[in-house]
Short mmCIF file of C-alpha atoms and ligand atoms in Angstrom, two decimals:
data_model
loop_
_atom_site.label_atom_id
_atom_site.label_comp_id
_atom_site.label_asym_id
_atom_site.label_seq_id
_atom_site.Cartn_x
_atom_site.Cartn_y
_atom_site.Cartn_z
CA UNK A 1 39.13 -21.03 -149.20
CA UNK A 2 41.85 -20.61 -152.41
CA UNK A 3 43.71 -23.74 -152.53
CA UNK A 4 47.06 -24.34 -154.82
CA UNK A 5 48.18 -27.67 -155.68
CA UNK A 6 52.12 -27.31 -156.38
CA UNK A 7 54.41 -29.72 -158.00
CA UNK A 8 56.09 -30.66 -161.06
CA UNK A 9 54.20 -32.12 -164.10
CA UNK A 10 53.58 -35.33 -163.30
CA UNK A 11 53.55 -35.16 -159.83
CA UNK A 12 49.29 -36.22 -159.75
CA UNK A 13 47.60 -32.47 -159.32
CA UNK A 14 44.70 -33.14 -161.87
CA UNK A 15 44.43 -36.70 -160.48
CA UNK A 16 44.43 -35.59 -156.79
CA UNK A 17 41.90 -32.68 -158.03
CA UNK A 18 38.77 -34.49 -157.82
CA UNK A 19 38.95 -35.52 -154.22
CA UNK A 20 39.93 -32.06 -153.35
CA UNK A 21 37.10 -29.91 -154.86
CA UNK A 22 34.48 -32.63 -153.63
CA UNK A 23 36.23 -31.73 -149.92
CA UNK A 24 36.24 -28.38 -150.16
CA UNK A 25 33.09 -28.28 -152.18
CA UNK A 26 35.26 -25.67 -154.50
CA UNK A 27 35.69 -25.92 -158.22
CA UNK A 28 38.81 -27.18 -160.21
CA UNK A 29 40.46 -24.59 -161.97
CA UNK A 30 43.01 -26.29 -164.14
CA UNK A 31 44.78 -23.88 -167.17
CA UNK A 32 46.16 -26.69 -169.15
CA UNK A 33 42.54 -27.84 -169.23
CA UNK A 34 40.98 -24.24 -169.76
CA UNK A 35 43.81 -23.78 -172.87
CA UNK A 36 42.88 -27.59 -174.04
CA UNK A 37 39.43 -26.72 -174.15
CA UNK A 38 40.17 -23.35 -176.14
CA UNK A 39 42.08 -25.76 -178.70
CA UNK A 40 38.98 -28.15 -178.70
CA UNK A 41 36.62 -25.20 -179.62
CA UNK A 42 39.56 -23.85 -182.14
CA UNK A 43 39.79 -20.17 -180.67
CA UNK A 44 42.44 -17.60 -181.26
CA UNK A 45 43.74 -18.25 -177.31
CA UNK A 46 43.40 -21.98 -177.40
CA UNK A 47 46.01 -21.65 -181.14
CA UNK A 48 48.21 -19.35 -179.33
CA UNK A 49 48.61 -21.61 -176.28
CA UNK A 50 49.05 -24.53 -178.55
CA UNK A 51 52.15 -23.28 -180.38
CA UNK A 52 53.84 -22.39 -176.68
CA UNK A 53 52.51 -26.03 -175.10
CA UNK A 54 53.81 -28.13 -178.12
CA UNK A 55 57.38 -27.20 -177.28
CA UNK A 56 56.79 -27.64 -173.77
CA UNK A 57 57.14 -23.99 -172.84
CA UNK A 58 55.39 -21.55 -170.33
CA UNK A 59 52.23 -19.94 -172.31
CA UNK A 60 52.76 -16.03 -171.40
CA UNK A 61 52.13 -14.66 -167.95
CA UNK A 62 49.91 -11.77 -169.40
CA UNK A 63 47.64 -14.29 -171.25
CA UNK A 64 47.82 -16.74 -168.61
CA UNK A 65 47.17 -14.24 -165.70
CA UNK A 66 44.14 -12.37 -167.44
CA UNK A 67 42.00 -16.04 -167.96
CA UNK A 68 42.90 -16.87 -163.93
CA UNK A 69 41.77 -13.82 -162.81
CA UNK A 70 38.68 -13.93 -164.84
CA UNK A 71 37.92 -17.14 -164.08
CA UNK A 72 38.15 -16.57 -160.18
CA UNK A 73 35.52 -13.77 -160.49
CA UNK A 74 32.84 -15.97 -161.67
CA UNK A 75 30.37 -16.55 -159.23
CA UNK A 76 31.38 -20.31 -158.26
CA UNK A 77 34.60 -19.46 -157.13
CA UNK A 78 33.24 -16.85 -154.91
CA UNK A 79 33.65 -19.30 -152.26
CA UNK A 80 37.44 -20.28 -153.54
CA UNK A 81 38.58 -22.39 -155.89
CA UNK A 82 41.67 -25.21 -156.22
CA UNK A 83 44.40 -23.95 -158.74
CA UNK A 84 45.86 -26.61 -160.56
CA UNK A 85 48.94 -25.70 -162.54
CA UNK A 86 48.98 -22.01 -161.45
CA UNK A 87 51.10 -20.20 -160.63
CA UNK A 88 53.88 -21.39 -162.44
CA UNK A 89 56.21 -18.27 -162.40
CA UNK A 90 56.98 -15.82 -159.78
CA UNK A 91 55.19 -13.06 -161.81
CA UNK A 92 52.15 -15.44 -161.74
CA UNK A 93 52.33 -15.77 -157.91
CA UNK A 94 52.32 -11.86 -157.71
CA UNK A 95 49.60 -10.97 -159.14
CA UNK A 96 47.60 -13.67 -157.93
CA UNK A 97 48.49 -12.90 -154.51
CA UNK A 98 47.57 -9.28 -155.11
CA UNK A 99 43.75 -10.05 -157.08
CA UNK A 100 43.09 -11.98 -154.26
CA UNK A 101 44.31 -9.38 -151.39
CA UNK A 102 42.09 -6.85 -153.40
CA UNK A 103 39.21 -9.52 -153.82
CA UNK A 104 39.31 -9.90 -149.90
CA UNK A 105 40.43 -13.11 -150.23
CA UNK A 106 43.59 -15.12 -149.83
CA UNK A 107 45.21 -18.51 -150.21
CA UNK A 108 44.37 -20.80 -147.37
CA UNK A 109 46.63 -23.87 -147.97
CA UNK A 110 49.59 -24.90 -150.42
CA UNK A 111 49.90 -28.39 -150.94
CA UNK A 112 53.42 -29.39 -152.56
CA UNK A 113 53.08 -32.40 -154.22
CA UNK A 114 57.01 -33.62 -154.01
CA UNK A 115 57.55 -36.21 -156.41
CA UNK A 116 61.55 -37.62 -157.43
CA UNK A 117 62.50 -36.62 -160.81
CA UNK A 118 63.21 -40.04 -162.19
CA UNK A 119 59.29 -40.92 -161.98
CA UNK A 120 58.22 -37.95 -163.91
CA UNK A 121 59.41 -39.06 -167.56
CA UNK A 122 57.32 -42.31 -166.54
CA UNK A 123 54.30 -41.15 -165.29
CA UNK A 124 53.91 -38.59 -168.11
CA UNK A 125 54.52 -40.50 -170.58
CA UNK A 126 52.35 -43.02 -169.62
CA UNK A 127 49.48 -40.59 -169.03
CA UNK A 128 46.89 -40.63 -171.19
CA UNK A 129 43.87 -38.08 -170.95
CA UNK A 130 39.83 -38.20 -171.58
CA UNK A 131 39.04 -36.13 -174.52
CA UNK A 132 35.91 -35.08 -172.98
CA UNK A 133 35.87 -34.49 -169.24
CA UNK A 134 40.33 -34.47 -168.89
CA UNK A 135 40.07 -37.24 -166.23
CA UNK A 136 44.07 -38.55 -166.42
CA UNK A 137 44.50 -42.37 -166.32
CA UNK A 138 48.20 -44.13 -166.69
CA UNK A 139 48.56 -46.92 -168.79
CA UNK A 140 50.25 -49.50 -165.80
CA UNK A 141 49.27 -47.16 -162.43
CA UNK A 142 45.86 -46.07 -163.23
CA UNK A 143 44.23 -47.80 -166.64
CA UNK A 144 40.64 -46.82 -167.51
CA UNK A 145 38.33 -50.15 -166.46
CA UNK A 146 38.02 -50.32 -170.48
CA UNK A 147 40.77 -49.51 -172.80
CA UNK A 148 40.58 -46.10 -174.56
CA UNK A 149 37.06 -45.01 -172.80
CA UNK A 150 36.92 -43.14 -169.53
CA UNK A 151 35.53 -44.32 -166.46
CA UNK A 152 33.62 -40.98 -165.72
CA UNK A 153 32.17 -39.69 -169.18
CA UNK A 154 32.86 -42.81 -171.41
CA UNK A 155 34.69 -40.29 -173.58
CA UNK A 156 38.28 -41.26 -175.70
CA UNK A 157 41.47 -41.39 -173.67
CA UNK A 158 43.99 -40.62 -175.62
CA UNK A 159 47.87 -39.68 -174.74
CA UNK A 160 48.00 -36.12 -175.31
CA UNK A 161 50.71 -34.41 -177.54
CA UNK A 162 52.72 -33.07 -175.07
CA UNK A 163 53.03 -36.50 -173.22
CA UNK A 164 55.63 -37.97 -176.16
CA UNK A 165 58.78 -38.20 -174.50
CA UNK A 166 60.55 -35.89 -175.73
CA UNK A 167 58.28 -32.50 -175.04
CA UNK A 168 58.01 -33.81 -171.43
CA UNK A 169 61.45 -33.84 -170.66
CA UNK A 170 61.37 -29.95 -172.38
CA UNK A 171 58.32 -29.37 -169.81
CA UNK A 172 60.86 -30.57 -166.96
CA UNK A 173 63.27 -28.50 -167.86
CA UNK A 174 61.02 -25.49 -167.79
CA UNK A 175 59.59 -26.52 -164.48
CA UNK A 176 63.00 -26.55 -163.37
CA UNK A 177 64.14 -23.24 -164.44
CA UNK A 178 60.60 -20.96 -164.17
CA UNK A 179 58.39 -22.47 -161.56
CA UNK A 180 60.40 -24.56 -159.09
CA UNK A 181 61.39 -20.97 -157.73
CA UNK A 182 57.64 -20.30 -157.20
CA UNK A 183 57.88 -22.44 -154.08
CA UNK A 184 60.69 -20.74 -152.65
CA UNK A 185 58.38 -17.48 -152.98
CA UNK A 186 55.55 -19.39 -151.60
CA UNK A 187 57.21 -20.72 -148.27
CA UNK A 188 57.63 -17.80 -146.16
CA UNK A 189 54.03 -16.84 -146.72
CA UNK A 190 53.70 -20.21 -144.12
CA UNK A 191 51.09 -22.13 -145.68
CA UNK A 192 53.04 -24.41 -147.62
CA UNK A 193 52.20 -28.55 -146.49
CA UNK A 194 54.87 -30.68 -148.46
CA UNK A 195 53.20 -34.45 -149.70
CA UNK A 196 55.51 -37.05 -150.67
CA UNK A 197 53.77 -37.71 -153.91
CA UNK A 198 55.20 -40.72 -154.66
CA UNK A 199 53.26 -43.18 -152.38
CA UNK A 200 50.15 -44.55 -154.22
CA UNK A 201 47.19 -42.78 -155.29
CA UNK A 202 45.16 -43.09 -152.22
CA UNK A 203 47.92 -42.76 -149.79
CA UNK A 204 48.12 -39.56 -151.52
CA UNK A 205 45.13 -38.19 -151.39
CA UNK A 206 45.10 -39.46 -147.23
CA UNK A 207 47.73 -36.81 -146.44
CA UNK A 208 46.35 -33.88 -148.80
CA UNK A 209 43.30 -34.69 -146.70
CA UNK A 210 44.51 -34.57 -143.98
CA UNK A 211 47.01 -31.48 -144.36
CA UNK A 212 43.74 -29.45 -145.24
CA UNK A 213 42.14 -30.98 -142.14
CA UNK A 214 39.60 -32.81 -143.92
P1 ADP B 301 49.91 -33.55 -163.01
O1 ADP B 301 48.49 -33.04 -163.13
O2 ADP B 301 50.57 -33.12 -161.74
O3 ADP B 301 50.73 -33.25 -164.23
P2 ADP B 301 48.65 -36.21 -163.19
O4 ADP B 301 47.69 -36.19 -162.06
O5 ADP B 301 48.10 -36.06 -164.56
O6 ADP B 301 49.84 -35.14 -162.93
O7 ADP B 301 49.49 -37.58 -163.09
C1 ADP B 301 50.48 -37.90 -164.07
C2 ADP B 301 50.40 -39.39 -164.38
O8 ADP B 301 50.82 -40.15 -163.24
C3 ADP B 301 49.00 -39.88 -164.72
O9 ADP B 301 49.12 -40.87 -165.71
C4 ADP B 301 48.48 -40.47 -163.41
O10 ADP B 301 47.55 -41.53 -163.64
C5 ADP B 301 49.76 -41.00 -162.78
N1 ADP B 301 49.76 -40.85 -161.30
C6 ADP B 301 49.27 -39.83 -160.56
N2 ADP B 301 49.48 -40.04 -159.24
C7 ADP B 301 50.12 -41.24 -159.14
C8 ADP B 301 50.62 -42.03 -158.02
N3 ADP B 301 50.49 -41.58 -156.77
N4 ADP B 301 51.22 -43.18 -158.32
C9 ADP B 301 51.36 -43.61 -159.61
N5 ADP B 301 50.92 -42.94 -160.68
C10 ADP B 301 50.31 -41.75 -160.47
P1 ADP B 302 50.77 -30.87 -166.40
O1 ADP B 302 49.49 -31.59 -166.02
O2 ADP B 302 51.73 -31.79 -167.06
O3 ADP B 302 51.38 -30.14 -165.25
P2 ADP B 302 49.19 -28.78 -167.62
O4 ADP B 302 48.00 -29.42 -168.20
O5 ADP B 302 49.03 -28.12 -166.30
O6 ADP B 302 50.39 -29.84 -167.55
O7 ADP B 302 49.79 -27.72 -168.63
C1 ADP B 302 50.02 -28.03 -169.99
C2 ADP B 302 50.71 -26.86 -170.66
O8 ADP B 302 49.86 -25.69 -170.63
C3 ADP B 302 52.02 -26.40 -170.02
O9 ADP B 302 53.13 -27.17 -170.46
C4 ADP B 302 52.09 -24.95 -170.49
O10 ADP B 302 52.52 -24.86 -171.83
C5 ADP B 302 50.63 -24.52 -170.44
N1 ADP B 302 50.29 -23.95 -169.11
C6 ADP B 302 49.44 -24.48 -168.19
N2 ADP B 302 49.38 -23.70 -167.10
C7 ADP B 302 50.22 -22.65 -167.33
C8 ADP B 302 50.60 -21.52 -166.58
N3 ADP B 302 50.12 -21.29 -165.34
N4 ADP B 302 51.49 -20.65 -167.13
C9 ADP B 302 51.97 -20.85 -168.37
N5 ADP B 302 51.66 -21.89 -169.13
C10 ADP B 302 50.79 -22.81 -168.62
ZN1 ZN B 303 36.06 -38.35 -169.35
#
């Protein structure tokens, strides 16, 4: 089963991921990690995402649309996969709909993570990220067990670029204006479970759970 995990940044989609995947036994597929990795490795995408995520703007849907679809062919998401931070325009949600209705497949569950706006600035810019694996901590809700090395790969957690405070407000702004109306286009398809993502971590991940009937 395709899964999408919907909500603003900041709302806890990459830290909510994990749990998910394990589930479902489906793989994460994250772009702002695929286009972080790209940077890491210094290729021509991972530049030309870089100059579009440093102002806190959407990375093109062509660009964007060709890696999803790519990555969904590969044979471990054959059995679905859990989007994470796709779609985030309505021309996204098109033609994702559409590979998957010619794939055979379709989107089982939405999962709207609904978060208040006033938390976002704090949660993202208290976010810091592991260099290596992308596990998210937060410096007050969610520190690493030792400072500056993740729990999971003992790589460097660091706060990423586009955590300073003031690209994320940018990156709420273009949440607000380009993918906020992706949920409107998702709700009549009738798979849309709304989470109040606000509650703690686990209480969280409880009623993602249990909306996928896990
Ligand atoms: P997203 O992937 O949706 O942008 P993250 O999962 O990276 O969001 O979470 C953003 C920040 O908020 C991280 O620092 C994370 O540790 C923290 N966070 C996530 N979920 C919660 C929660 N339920 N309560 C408090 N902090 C949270
Ligand atoms: P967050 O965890 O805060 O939601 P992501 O890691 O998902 O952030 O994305 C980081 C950046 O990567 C975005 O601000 C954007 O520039 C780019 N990006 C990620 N996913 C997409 C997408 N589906 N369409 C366009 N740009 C994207
Ligand atoms: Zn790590």
């Amino acid at each position: 089963m395709d899964v999408i995990l919907f909500g603003p940044p900041g709302a806890g989609k990459g830290t909510q991921a994990a749990a998910v995947c394990e589930a479902l036994s489906i793989p994460h597929v994250s772009t702002g990690d695929i286009f972080r990795r790209h940077l890491k490795e210094g290729t021509p995408l991972g530049l030309l995402a870089k100059s579009f995520m440093d102002k806190g703007e959407l990375v093109p849907d062509s660009v964007v649309c060709d890696i999803v679809a790519s990555r969904l062919a590969e044979a471990d998401c054959q059995g679905g996969a859990l989007l994470d931070g796709f779609p985030r325009t309505v021309a996204q949600a098109e033609m994702l709909y559409s590979w998957l209705d010619g794939q055979g497949r379709e989107i089982g569950t939405v999962i709207n993570l609904q978060v208040e706006g006033s938390m976002l600035v704090p949660r993202l810019s208290g976010r810091r990220t592991c260099l290596g694996c992308g596990a998210t901590f937060h410096v007050s809700h969610n520190p690493p067990k030792k400072l500056g090395v993740c729990d999971r790969c003992s790589g460097d957690v660091v706060q990423r670029n586009d955590d300073l405070e003031e690209t994320v407000r940018l990156r709420l702004y273009t949440y607000e204006r380009e993918t906020a109306p992706v949920l409107a286009w998702l709700k009549p398809k009738g798979t849309v479970y709304t989470i109040d993502g606000s509650k703690s971590i686990a209480q969280v991940q409880l009623a993602i759970l249990g909306a996928l009937g896990i």
